[in-house]
Amino acid sequence: MLWSALFLLSLLPGLSHGILLEKFQDLKRNKFDFVVIGGGNAGNTVANRLTENPDYHVLVLEAGGSNENVLLSMVPKFCVETIGSAIDWNYTAQGGPVLNRDMDYPRGFILGGSSSVNCMIYTRGTREDWDRYANVTGDSGWSWDNIQPYVRKNERFTPPFDGHNTTGEFDPSVHSFDGMNSVTLSGLRHQLDTQVIQASKAVGNDSDFRFVLDMNSGNHLGIGFGQSTVLNGTRSSSATSYLGPQYINRPNLHVLLHAHVTRILSTGTAKNDLTFQGVELSQDSGATVHTVSATKEVVLSAGSIATPQILMNSGIGDRKTLTNLGIQTVHHLPSVGQNLTEQPLLSYNWVVTANDTDSEAARNATLAAEQLKQWNDTRSGPLANAPGLDLGWFRLPANASIFEEFEDPSPGPNTAHIEIQFVNGGFSLETPLPNLIGANPALLCPTSRMSHSFSS
Ligand SMILES: Cc1cc2nc3c(=O)[nH]c(=O)nc-3n(C[C@H](O)[C@H](O)[C@H](O)COP(=O)(O)OP(=O)(O)OC[C@H]3O[C@@H](n4cnc5c(N)ncnc54)[C@H](O)[C@@H]3O)c2cc1C
């Protein structure tokens, strides 16, 4: 794609923020109250909240580099291009009995983690989803009603970049306007987006394809306007919000980049004392190993792949697997690295006669450069929107034959089995790339599970 050359040029090395430390030697201490492993979605949120208390010194250890000035991460429309780039861990999911081929498994390798590379679609799940978490855990704090104050603490609904009147595009009563992370509606709509919404309004309320005013109200079934974590035409990630300029200067918040954590270290003094307050890391692929310690807690938030990997490296996992890898077992915990659930997404495309789709910019260098200039100058235009401007949430029919064999895996009758993202543009191996529109379904309630396989 022509975009690729621009993207490569745009991958400037992350410029140091000044507060974001690049070298272990720049840390002023090696003992903290909390050490947070992984500066991603979860890690940066926790670090922000903990450092509200000025007495707590918190260190965030992030394996990737800074998100600052990384255009590939900043420009919403470039999100798909982050896959396979230098800010992706470039994992591979190996095929198995269900999926008999390998697939790319992207995860963010940059401050902000996958929130710095993802496609920014803001979805809360349904009331039924959260109420099921509460039931399964036996903790009512996870219920939809009880989680809403925290959802609102996170969300700051902001106007779309073109400032248009958004009445009828979302329900303000279910949103917050003073949280941390910006959520917005699209500022520029393609005719496809308009037609999808018009069709959903035309089919009537009995149809599965009916219009839903706000898919983040707890009931999402139908088709509606997508909401995305974008602020003024630029990605809003956990790095730009929770480590944003008003927080990163906190003297008790320390962030070390290029810090690849290899293990957490047992500091227990008695037999069976499972206290882990040491953290081992390297910035040069293991040539030099450093340790830091947490007097209160180590927070392990390295994402769904690296968290179990670090646990297993540290001797926490299934004894047989660890022994095969030559790792001494500190704590036999067979579930580590098991039961990973993923929501696979397929890309379905149709060739169209319209010549104003995103495919046009993908094959036309002049147009691509104009769009990038517009984004650079005004943070507007086609690049300022995340993909997936309209979304649909659908259930399989109640009498679908699959339910004769399998129990319905969804948490209830108001929760979708399938999400469809409507996009203008798409993927094709044809050259030149034709004008395409896409409807990309994602499987929301898979019953298959993945497990980690590590080689020594
Ligand atoms: C391509 C893509 C598109 C997505 N699209 C959407 C979307 O549109 N909407 C949505 O809601 N979700 C989306 N997601 C999922 C969402 O981004 C993740 O669920 C979420 O970011 C997970 O948060 P986390 O904190 O668990 O992990 P992450 O945000 O991935 O953070 C983990 C952090 O740990 C760091 N790390 C890993 N190993 C180590 C180590 N050894 N030492 C130090 N640091 C380490 C990583 O570099 C990373 O910064 C998408 C994800 C991807 C990859």
Short mmCIF file of C-alpha atoms and ligand atoms in Angstrom, two decimals:
data_model
loop_
_atom_site.label_atom_id
_atom_site.label_comp_id
_atom_site.label_asym_id
_atom_site.label_seq_id
_atom_site.Cartn_x
_atom_site.Cartn_y
_atom_site.Cartn_z
CA MET A 1 0.00 0.00 0.00
CA LEU A 2 1.14 3.51 -0.72
CA TRP A 3 0.34 4.43 2.82
CA SER A 4 3.06 2.09 4.03
CA ALA A 5 5.89 4.33 2.85
CA LEU A 6 4.35 7.28 4.65
CA PHE A 7 3.87 5.17 7.74
CA LEU A 8 7.50 4.08 7.77
CA LEU A 9 8.61 7.68 7.45
CA SER A 10 6.25 8.59 10.23
CA LEU A 11 7.70 6.03 12.64
CA LEU A 12 10.10 8.50 14.14
CA PRO A 13 11.86 7.21 17.22
CA GLY A 14 9.76 8.17 20.25
CA LEU A 15 11.15 11.45 21.52
CA SER A 16 11.79 11.43 25.22
CA HIS A 17 9.21 13.32 27.21
CA GLY A 18 11.80 14.26 29.79
CA ILE A 19 9.79 12.52 32.47
CA LEU A 20 9.66 9.28 30.54
CA LEU A 21 12.98 7.71 31.36
CA GLU A 22 14.91 5.78 28.75
CA LYS A 23 17.77 4.34 30.81
CA PHE A 24 17.75 2.36 34.02
CA GLN A 25 20.61 4.52 35.30
CA ASP A 26 18.27 7.55 35.14
CA LEU A 27 16.02 6.11 37.85
CA LYS A 28 16.64 8.03 41.05
CA ARG A 29 15.80 5.01 43.21
CA ASN A 30 15.36 1.28 42.86
CA LYS A 31 12.85 0.79 45.67
CA PHE A 32 9.24 1.91 45.12
CA ASP A 33 5.94 1.43 46.88
CA PHE A 34 4.44 -0.15 43.76
CA VAL A 35 6.06 -1.49 40.60
CA VAL A 36 3.67 -1.75 37.65
CA ILE A 37 4.81 -4.16 34.92
CA GLY A 38 3.49 -3.07 31.51
CA GLY A 39 2.46 0.49 30.67
CA GLY A 40 -0.65 -0.51 28.73
CA ASN A 41 -4.34 0.04 29.25
CA ALA A 42 -4.49 -1.46 32.72
CA GLY A 43 -1.00 -0.50 33.92
CA ASN A 44 -1.23 3.22 33.18
CA THR A 45 -4.68 3.45 34.73
CA VAL A 46 -3.49 1.80 37.93
CA ALA A 47 -0.34 3.95 38.01
CA ASN A 48 -2.40 7.11 37.63
CA ARG A 49 -4.79 6.18 40.42
CA LEU A 50 -2.04 5.06 42.81
CA THR A 51 -0.03 8.27 42.32
CA GLU A 52 -3.04 10.35 43.37
CA ASN A 53 -1.57 9.58 46.77
CA PRO A 54 1.61 11.70 46.88
CA ASP A 55 3.12 9.36 49.46
CA TYR A 56 3.24 6.44 47.02
CA HIS A 57 6.17 6.17 44.65
CA VAL A 58 5.10 4.15 41.62
CA LEU A 59 7.33 2.81 38.86
CA VAL A 60 5.88 1.77 35.48
CA LEU A 61 8.12 -0.60 33.50
CA GLU A 62 7.25 -0.64 29.80
CA ALA A 63 9.07 -2.82 27.27
CA GLY A 64 8.18 -0.60 24.31
CA GLY A 65 9.15 2.99 23.59
CA SER A 66 7.37 6.31 23.96
CA ASN A 67 4.10 6.99 22.18
CA GLU A 68 5.02 10.63 21.74
CA ASN A 69 5.15 11.84 18.13
CA VAL A 70 4.57 8.33 16.80
CA LEU A 71 2.29 9.24 13.93
CA LEU A 72 1.28 5.66 13.31
CA SER A 73 -0.27 5.59 16.76
CA MET A 74 -1.60 9.15 16.78
CA VAL A 75 -3.55 9.14 13.50
CA PRO A 76 -6.79 7.24 14.07
CA LYS A 77 -7.17 5.90 10.54
CA PHE A 78 -3.67 4.39 10.60
CA CYS A 79 -4.62 1.88 13.29
CA VAL A 80 -4.80 -1.11 10.98
CA GLU A 81 -1.32 -0.28 9.71
CA THR A 82 0.12 -0.71 13.20
CA ILE A 83 -0.32 -4.47 12.74
CA GLY A 84 3.06 -5.94 11.86
CA SER A 85 4.85 -2.64 12.46
CA ALA A 86 7.64 -1.81 14.90
CA ILE A 87 5.07 -0.93 17.58
CA ASP A 88 3.50 -4.40 17.44
CA TRP A 89 4.91 -7.35 19.41
CA ASN A 90 4.26 -9.38 16.26
CA TYR A 91 3.09 -12.49 18.03
CA THR A 92 1.77 -15.46 16.05
CA ALA A 93 -1.23 -17.51 17.11
CA GLN A 94 -0.55 -21.10 16.08
CA GLY A 95 -3.31 -23.09 14.46
CA GLY A 96 -4.86 -26.03 16.27
CA PRO A 97 -7.72 -28.46 15.91
CA VAL A 98 -10.27 -25.66 15.44
CA LEU A 99 -8.34 -23.10 13.40
CA ASN A 100 -5.91 -25.01 11.24
CA ARG A 101 -3.62 -22.15 10.31
CA ASP A 102 -1.35 -19.61 11.97
CA MET A 103 -2.50 -16.02 12.37
CA ASP A 104 -0.94 -12.71 13.29
CA TYR A 105 -1.76 -11.83 16.88
CA PRO A 106 -1.12 -8.08 17.29
CA ARG A 107 -0.42 -6.47 20.68
CA GLY A 108 0.94 -2.97 21.31
CA PHE A 109 4.70 -2.70 21.88
CA ILE A 110 4.69 0.94 22.95
CA LEU A 111 3.66 3.05 25.94
CA GLY A 112 -0.12 2.77 26.12
CA GLY A 113 0.13 -0.87 25.06
CA SER A 114 -2.67 -2.07 22.84
CA SER A 115 -4.60 1.15 23.53
CA SER A 116 -1.89 2.85 21.43
CA VAL A 117 -2.47 0.53 18.45
CA ASN A 118 -6.05 -0.67 18.67
CA CYS A 119 -8.92 0.50 16.50
CA MET A 120 -10.38 2.66 19.26
CA ILE A 121 -13.92 1.29 19.13
CA TYR A 122 -15.49 2.17 22.48
CA THR A 123 -17.78 -0.59 23.68
CA ARG A 124 -18.75 -1.28 27.25
CA GLY A 125 -20.42 -4.64 26.80
CA THR A 126 -23.98 -5.19 27.96
CA ARG A 127 -25.75 -5.19 31.29
CA GLU A 128 -25.97 -8.98 30.97
CA ASP A 129 -22.20 -9.27 30.43
CA TRP A 130 -21.39 -7.43 33.64
CA ASP A 131 -24.09 -9.08 35.68
CA ARG A 132 -22.66 -12.43 34.62
CA TYR A 133 -19.19 -11.34 35.84
CA ALA A 134 -20.81 -10.51 39.17
CA ASN A 135 -22.51 -13.90 39.32
CA VAL A 136 -19.45 -15.89 38.32
CA THR A 137 -17.16 -14.10 40.77
CA GLY A 138 -19.74 -13.82 43.52
CA ASP A 139 -18.76 -10.16 43.75
CA SER A 140 -21.60 -7.70 43.14
CA GLY A 141 -19.04 -4.95 42.57
CA TRP A 142 -18.74 -6.25 38.98
CA SER A 143 -22.43 -5.83 38.16
CA TRP A 144 -23.50 -3.36 35.46
CA ASP A 145 -24.97 -0.95 37.97
CA ASN A 146 -21.99 -1.06 40.29
CA ILE A 147 -19.39 -0.71 37.55
CA GLN A 148 -21.03 2.39 35.99
CA PRO A 149 -19.36 4.92 38.34
CA TYR A 150 -15.98 3.60 37.18
CA VAL A 151 -17.01 3.60 33.53
CA ARG A 152 -17.94 7.23 33.98
CA LYS A 153 -14.73 8.02 35.79
CA ASN A 154 -12.90 6.76 32.72
CA GLU A 155 -15.04 8.41 30.03
CA ARG A 156 -15.02 12.00 28.82
CA PHE A 157 -17.46 12.36 25.93
CA THR A 158 -16.17 15.07 23.58
CA PRO A 159 -17.58 16.64 20.40
CA PRO A 160 -16.50 15.14 17.07
CA PHE A 161 -13.68 17.02 15.32
CA ASP A 162 -16.06 18.84 12.94
CA GLY A 163 -18.20 20.02 15.88
CA HIS A 164 -21.50 18.96 14.23
CA ASN A 165 -24.73 18.66 16.19
CA THR A 166 -24.77 15.07 17.52
CA THR A 167 -28.42 14.98 18.62
CA GLY A 168 -29.87 11.60 17.66
CA GLU A 169 -26.44 9.97 17.33
CA PHE A 170 -26.04 8.92 20.98
CA ASP A 171 -27.81 9.10 24.34
CA PRO A 172 -26.08 11.72 26.55
CA SER A 173 -27.79 10.36 29.67
CA VAL A 174 -25.64 7.22 29.64
CA HIS A 175 -22.34 9.06 29.20
CA SER A 176 -19.91 11.04 31.27
CA PHE A 177 -18.39 14.32 30.19
CA ASP A 178 -15.66 14.75 32.77
CA GLY A 179 -13.67 11.51 32.91
CA MET A 180 -10.16 10.74 31.71
CA ASN A 181 -10.34 9.14 28.30
CA SER A 182 -11.97 10.91 25.37
CA VAL A 183 -14.84 9.18 23.58
CA THR A 184 -16.36 10.74 20.51
CA LEU A 185 -18.50 10.28 17.41
CA SER A 186 -17.24 10.44 13.87
CA GLY A 187 -16.54 13.90 12.45
CA LEU A 188 -16.76 12.94 8.79
CA ARG A 189 -19.20 10.47 7.34
CA HIS A 190 -18.97 8.59 4.08
CA GLN A 191 -22.17 7.90 2.12
CA LEU A 192 -21.89 4.25 3.23
CA ASP A 193 -22.21 5.28 6.86
CA THR A 194 -25.25 7.40 6.15
CA GLN A 195 -26.91 4.64 4.15
CA VAL A 196 -26.31 2.02 6.86
CA ILE A 197 -27.99 4.23 9.45
CA GLN A 198 -30.84 5.19 7.10
CA ALA A 199 -31.52 1.53 6.35
CA SER A 200 -31.53 0.65 10.05
CA LYS A 201 -34.13 3.35 10.69
CA ALA A 202 -36.25 2.17 7.76
CA VAL A 203 -36.54 -1.51 8.73
CA GLY A 204 -38.57 -0.97 11.90
CA ASN A 205 -38.16 -1.98 15.52
CA ASP A 206 -39.01 -5.65 15.05
CA SER A 207 -36.07 -6.21 12.76
CA ASP A 208 -32.69 -7.50 13.96
CA PHE A 209 -31.23 -4.64 11.90
CA ARG A 210 -33.15 -1.91 13.73
CA PHE A 211 -31.56 1.38 14.78
CA VAL A 212 -30.17 1.52 18.32
CA LEU A 213 -29.55 5.04 19.60
CA ASP A 214 -26.74 4.13 21.95
CA MET A 215 -24.98 0.78 21.95
CA ASN A 216 -23.28 1.62 25.25
CA SER A 217 -26.50 1.85 27.24
CA GLY A 218 -26.36 -1.77 28.42
CA ASN A 219 -28.58 -3.00 25.57
CA HIS A 220 -26.78 -2.96 22.27
CA LEU A 221 -28.79 -5.08 19.81
CA GLY A 222 -29.27 -3.37 16.44
CA ILE A 223 -27.24 -0.92 14.36
CA GLY A 224 -26.04 2.48 15.48
CA PHE A 225 -23.37 5.15 15.41
CA GLY A 226 -19.99 3.84 16.57
CA GLN A 227 -18.16 5.64 19.37
CA SER A 228 -14.39 5.76 19.47
CA THR A 229 -11.62 6.81 21.84
CA VAL A 230 -10.47 9.81 19.83
CA LEU A 231 -9.85 13.38 20.98
CA ASN A 232 -9.84 16.22 18.45
CA GLY A 233 -8.98 13.89 15.59
CA THR A 234 -6.16 12.13 17.50
CA ARG A 235 -6.03 8.79 19.31
CA SER A 236 -6.85 8.93 23.01
CA SER A 237 -4.95 6.08 24.69
CA SER A 238 -4.05 5.21 28.26
CA ALA A 239 -0.72 6.94 27.57
CA THR A 240 -2.27 10.21 26.37
CA SER A 241 -4.93 10.25 29.09
CA TYR A 242 -3.77 8.51 32.27
CA LEU A 243 -0.13 9.52 31.68
CA GLY A 244 -1.15 12.83 30.04
CA PRO A 245 0.66 16.13 30.64
CA GLN A 246 -1.27 16.93 33.85
CA TYR A 247 -0.18 13.65 35.47
CA ILE A 248 3.20 12.69 34.08
CA ASN A 249 4.91 15.45 36.07
CA ARG A 250 3.86 13.98 39.39
CA PRO A 251 7.13 13.60 41.30
CA ASN A 252 6.02 10.21 42.62
CA LEU A 253 5.30 8.76 39.15
CA HIS A 254 8.27 7.12 37.42
CA VAL A 255 8.08 5.57 33.95
CA LEU A 256 10.95 3.57 32.46
CA LEU A 257 10.75 2.72 28.76
CA HIS A 258 12.51 -0.11 26.89
CA ALA A 259 12.36 -2.00 30.18
CA HIS A 260 11.73 -5.63 29.38
CA VAL A 261 10.67 -7.45 32.54
CA THR A 262 11.83 -11.05 32.61
CA ARG A 263 10.72 -12.26 36.06
CA ILE A 264 9.15 -11.33 39.33
CA LEU A 265 11.33 -12.49 42.20
CA SER A 266 10.28 -14.37 45.27
CA THR A 267 11.17 -12.46 48.42
CA GLY A 268 9.32 -14.69 50.87
CA THR A 269 11.33 -15.62 53.90
CA ALA A 270 9.47 -18.72 55.08
CA LYS A 271 8.64 -21.94 53.21
CA ASN A 272 5.45 -21.50 51.13
CA ASP A 273 5.62 -17.73 51.61
CA LEU A 274 4.53 -16.56 48.16
CA THR A 275 5.67 -12.96 48.45
CA PHE A 276 7.04 -11.48 45.23
CA GLN A 277 8.39 -7.97 45.71
CA GLY A 278 11.37 -8.04 43.36
CA VAL A 279 11.24 -7.40 39.62
CA GLU A 280 13.97 -8.37 37.18
CA LEU A 281 14.39 -6.49 33.91
CA SER A 282 16.78 -5.87 31.09
CA GLN A 283 17.18 -3.11 28.53
CA ASP A 284 19.69 -4.92 26.33
CA SER A 285 18.17 -8.35 25.64
CA GLY A 286 19.50 -9.82 28.85
CA ALA A 287 23.15 -8.70 28.56
CA THR A 288 22.66 -6.57 31.68
CA VAL A 289 20.08 -7.54 34.27
CA HIS A 290 18.65 -5.04 36.77
CA THR A 291 16.35 -5.49 39.72
CA VAL A 292 13.93 -3.12 41.42
CA SER A 293 11.65 -3.76 44.34
CA ALA A 294 8.20 -2.84 45.59
CA THR A 295 7.65 -2.43 49.29
CA LYS A 296 3.88 -2.77 48.88
CA GLU A 297 2.91 -4.55 45.65
CA VAL A 298 4.04 -5.60 42.22
CA VAL A 299 1.22 -5.06 39.70
CA LEU A 300 1.53 -7.46 36.78
CA SER A 301 -0.32 -5.87 33.85
CA ALA A 302 1.67 -6.94 30.80
CA GLY A 303 -1.38 -8.05 28.80
CA SER A 304 -2.92 -11.41 28.02
CA ILE A 305 0.21 -12.89 26.42
CA ALA A 306 3.10 -11.49 28.46
CA THR A 307 1.49 -11.69 31.91
CA PRO A 308 1.38 -15.51 31.98
CA GLN A 309 4.76 -15.59 30.24
CA ILE A 310 6.32 -13.56 33.06
CA LEU A 311 4.55 -15.70 35.67
CA MET A 312 5.90 -18.88 34.11
CA ASN A 313 9.41 -17.46 33.78
CA SER A 314 9.12 -16.74 37.50
CA GLY A 315 8.26 -20.34 38.33
CA ILE A 316 4.50 -19.81 38.69
CA GLY A 317 2.60 -22.20 36.46
CA ASP A 318 2.03 -25.82 35.68
CA ARG A 319 4.85 -27.86 37.22
CA LYS A 320 5.20 -30.28 34.28
CA THR A 321 5.33 -27.49 31.71
CA LEU A 322 7.84 -25.53 33.77
CA THR A 323 10.04 -28.59 34.28
CA ASN A 324 10.06 -29.23 30.52
CA LEU A 325 11.20 -25.64 30.05
CA GLY A 326 13.94 -26.04 32.67
CA ILE A 327 12.26 -23.60 35.07
CA GLN A 328 12.14 -24.43 38.77
CA THR A 329 8.57 -24.38 40.08
CA VAL A 330 7.97 -21.87 42.85
CA HIS A 331 4.21 -22.27 42.82
CA HIS A 332 2.30 -24.99 40.97
CA LEU A 333 -0.62 -23.19 39.29
CA PRO A 334 -1.82 -25.18 36.26
CA SER A 335 -4.25 -22.55 34.96
CA VAL A 336 -1.47 -20.06 34.10
CA GLY A 337 -1.34 -19.68 30.33
CA GLN A 338 -4.66 -21.46 29.75
CA ASN A 339 -8.17 -20.37 28.78
CA LEU A 340 -7.37 -17.35 26.62
CA THR A 341 -10.54 -16.18 24.91
CA GLU A 342 -10.27 -14.15 21.73
CA GLN A 343 -12.91 -12.58 19.51
CA PRO A 344 -11.80 -13.25 15.92
CA LEU A 345 -12.77 -10.80 13.21
CA LEU A 346 -13.16 -11.52 9.51
CA SER A 347 -12.99 -9.01 6.71
CA TYR A 348 -15.73 -9.20 4.05
CA ASN A 349 -15.42 -6.77 1.15
CA TRP A 350 -17.48 -5.77 -1.82
CA VAL A 351 -16.24 -3.95 -4.91
CA VAL A 352 -18.28 -0.76 -5.48
CA THR A 353 -18.51 1.79 -8.26
CA ALA A 354 -18.15 4.77 -5.90
CA ASN A 355 -14.68 6.29 -6.23
CA ASP A 356 -14.52 8.06 -2.89
CA THR A 357 -13.77 5.12 -0.61
CA ASP A 358 -10.67 4.78 1.53
CA SER A 359 -9.36 2.33 -1.09
CA GLU A 360 -8.87 5.35 -3.36
CA ALA A 361 -6.36 6.92 -0.98
CA ALA A 362 -4.58 3.57 -0.60
CA ARG A 363 -3.61 3.57 -4.29
CA ASN A 364 -3.28 7.29 -4.93
CA ALA A 365 -0.13 8.80 -3.39
CA THR A 366 -1.17 12.37 -4.08
CA LEU A 367 -4.52 11.93 -2.33
CA ALA A 368 -2.82 10.12 0.57
CA ALA A 369 -0.37 13.00 1.00
CA GLU A 370 -3.22 15.54 0.88
CA GLN A 371 -5.13 13.67 3.58
CA LEU A 372 -2.04 13.47 5.78
CA LYS A 373 -1.41 17.19 5.28
CA GLN A 374 -5.01 17.95 6.25
CA TRP A 375 -4.64 15.86 9.39
CA ASN A 376 -1.30 17.50 10.22
CA ASP A 377 -2.66 21.00 9.67
CA THR A 378 -6.10 20.73 11.25
CA ARG A 379 -6.52 17.26 12.83
CA SER A 380 -9.49 16.70 10.54
CA GLY A 381 -10.41 14.83 7.37
CA PRO A 382 -10.64 11.09 6.61
CA LEU A 383 -7.60 10.23 8.74
CA ALA A 384 -9.07 11.84 11.87
CA ASN A 385 -11.77 9.17 12.20
CA ALA A 386 -11.24 5.69 13.57
CA PRO A 387 -12.48 2.98 11.21
CA GLY A 388 -15.83 1.36 11.95
CA LEU A 389 -18.15 4.37 12.10
CA ASP A 390 -21.30 2.29 12.28
CA LEU A 391 -21.59 -0.94 14.21
CA GLY A 392 -24.21 -3.66 14.41
CA TRP A 393 -24.88 -6.18 17.19
CA PHE A 394 -26.79 -9.33 16.32
CA ARG A 395 -27.90 -12.64 17.77
CA LEU A 396 -28.20 -15.96 16.02
CA PRO A 397 -31.85 -16.98 15.62
CA ALA A 398 -33.13 -18.75 18.73
CA ASN A 399 -33.85 -21.85 16.64
CA ALA A 400 -30.38 -21.95 15.02
CA SER A 401 -29.29 -25.58 14.71
CA ILE A 402 -26.01 -24.90 16.55
CA PHE A 403 -27.99 -24.58 19.79
CA GLU A 404 -29.06 -28.23 19.43
CA GLU A 405 -25.42 -29.17 19.97
CA PHE A 406 -24.08 -26.31 22.10
CA GLU A 407 -25.50 -24.27 24.93
CA ASP A 408 -25.87 -20.57 24.11
CA PRO A 409 -22.55 -19.04 25.27
CA SER A 410 -23.91 -15.49 25.49
CA PRO A 411 -24.87 -14.11 28.90
CA GLY A 412 -28.50 -13.48 27.93
CA PRO A 413 -31.08 -12.71 25.24
CA ASN A 414 -30.06 -9.05 24.97
CA THR A 415 -26.41 -9.70 24.17
CA ALA A 416 -25.08 -10.23 20.67
CA HIS A 417 -23.26 -13.28 19.32
CA ILE A 418 -21.86 -11.28 16.42
CA GLU A 419 -20.68 -7.70 15.96
CA ILE A 420 -20.42 -6.23 12.47
CA GLN A 421 -18.22 -3.24 11.75
CA PHE A 422 -19.20 -1.37 8.59
CA VAL A 423 -16.17 0.17 6.92
CA ASN A 424 -15.52 2.14 3.79
CA GLY A 425 -12.43 0.60 2.20
CA GLY A 426 -11.05 -2.87 2.78
CA PHE A 427 -8.49 -5.51 1.91
CA SER A 428 -7.99 -7.14 -1.47
CA LEU A 429 -5.12 -8.81 -3.28
CA GLU A 430 -6.33 -7.34 -6.59
CA THR A 431 -4.11 -4.72 -8.23
CA PRO A 432 -4.87 -1.96 -8.64
CA LEU A 433 -6.93 -2.07 -5.47
CA PRO A 434 -10.60 -1.68 -6.40
CA ASN A 435 -12.97 0.61 -4.51
CA LEU A 436 -14.26 -1.47 -1.63
CA ILE A 437 -16.69 -1.34 1.22
CA GLY A 438 -16.62 -3.87 4.02
CA ALA A 439 -18.78 -5.45 6.69
CA ASN A 440 -16.46 -7.13 9.16
CA PRO A 441 -18.08 -9.63 11.54
CA ALA A 442 -16.46 -10.45 14.88
CA LEU A 443 -17.41 -13.53 16.88
CA LEU A 444 -18.25 -12.23 20.35
CA CYS A 445 -18.94 -15.42 22.30
CA PRO A 446 -16.42 -18.01 21.10
CA THR A 447 -16.48 -21.32 22.96
CA SER A 448 -12.95 -22.32 21.98
CA ARG A 449 -10.01 -21.38 24.16
CA MET A 450 -6.36 -20.75 23.44
CA SER A 451 -3.37 -21.68 25.54
CA HIS A 452 0.19 -20.44 25.62
CA SER A 453 2.99 -22.48 24.18
CA PHE A 454 6.47 -21.36 25.09
CA SER A 455 9.74 -22.78 23.93
CA SER A 456 12.84 -22.65 26.08
C1 LIG B 1 -4.99 -4.41 16.69
C2 LIG B 1 -5.91 -4.32 17.88
C3 LIG B 1 -7.17 -3.74 17.73
C4 LIG B 1 -8.01 -3.65 18.84
N1 LIG B 1 -9.18 -2.96 18.70
C5 LIG B 1 -9.92 -2.70 19.82
C6 LIG B 1 -11.03 -1.83 19.76
O1 LIG B 1 -11.33 -1.25 18.70
N2 LIG B 1 -11.75 -1.61 20.90
C7 LIG B 1 -11.39 -2.22 22.09
O2 LIG B 1 -12.08 -2.00 23.11
N3 LIG B 1 -10.34 -3.04 22.18
C8 LIG B 1 -9.59 -3.27 21.08
N4 LIG B 1 -8.47 -4.05 21.19
C9 LIG B 1 -8.18 -4.71 22.49
C10 LIG B 1 -7.64 -3.76 23.57
O3 LIG B 1 -6.71 -2.87 23.04
C11 LIG B 1 -6.98 -4.63 24.67
O4 LIG B 1 -7.96 -5.51 25.18
C12 LIG B 1 -6.41 -3.81 25.84
O5 LIG B 1 -5.51 -2.84 25.39
C13 LIG B 1 -5.72 -4.76 26.81
O6 LIG B 1 -5.19 -4.01 27.89
P1 LIG B 1 -4.02 -4.60 28.81
O7 LIG B 1 -3.64 -3.55 29.76
O8 LIG B 1 -4.46 -5.93 29.33
O9 LIG B 1 -2.83 -4.92 27.80
P2 LIG B 1 -2.02 -3.90 26.86
O10 LIG B 1 -2.78 -2.64 26.67
O11 LIG B 1 -1.62 -4.66 25.64
O12 LIG B 1 -0.74 -3.57 27.76
C14 LIG B 1 0.28 -4.48 28.05
C15 LIG B 1 1.58 -3.69 28.12
O13 LIG B 1 2.60 -4.51 28.68
C16 LIG B 1 3.80 -4.31 27.96
N5 LIG B 1 4.64 -5.49 28.15
C17 LIG B 1 4.45 -6.73 27.65
N6 LIG B 1 5.44 -7.55 28.05
C18 LIG B 1 6.26 -6.82 28.84
C19 LIG B 1 7.44 -7.09 29.55
N7 LIG B 1 7.98 -8.33 29.54
N8 LIG B 1 8.03 -6.10 30.24
C20 LIG B 1 7.50 -4.85 30.28
N9 LIG B 1 6.37 -4.53 29.60
C21 LIG B 1 5.76 -5.50 28.91
C22 LIG B 1 3.33 -4.14 26.53
O14 LIG B 1 4.32 -3.54 25.70
C23 LIG B 1 2.11 -3.27 26.74
O15 LIG B 1 2.43 -1.91 26.76
C24 LIG B 1 -7.62 -4.19 20.09
C25 LIG B 1 -6.36 -4.79 20.23
C26 LIG B 1 -5.50 -4.84 19.15
C27 LIG B 1 -4.13 -5.44 19.35
#
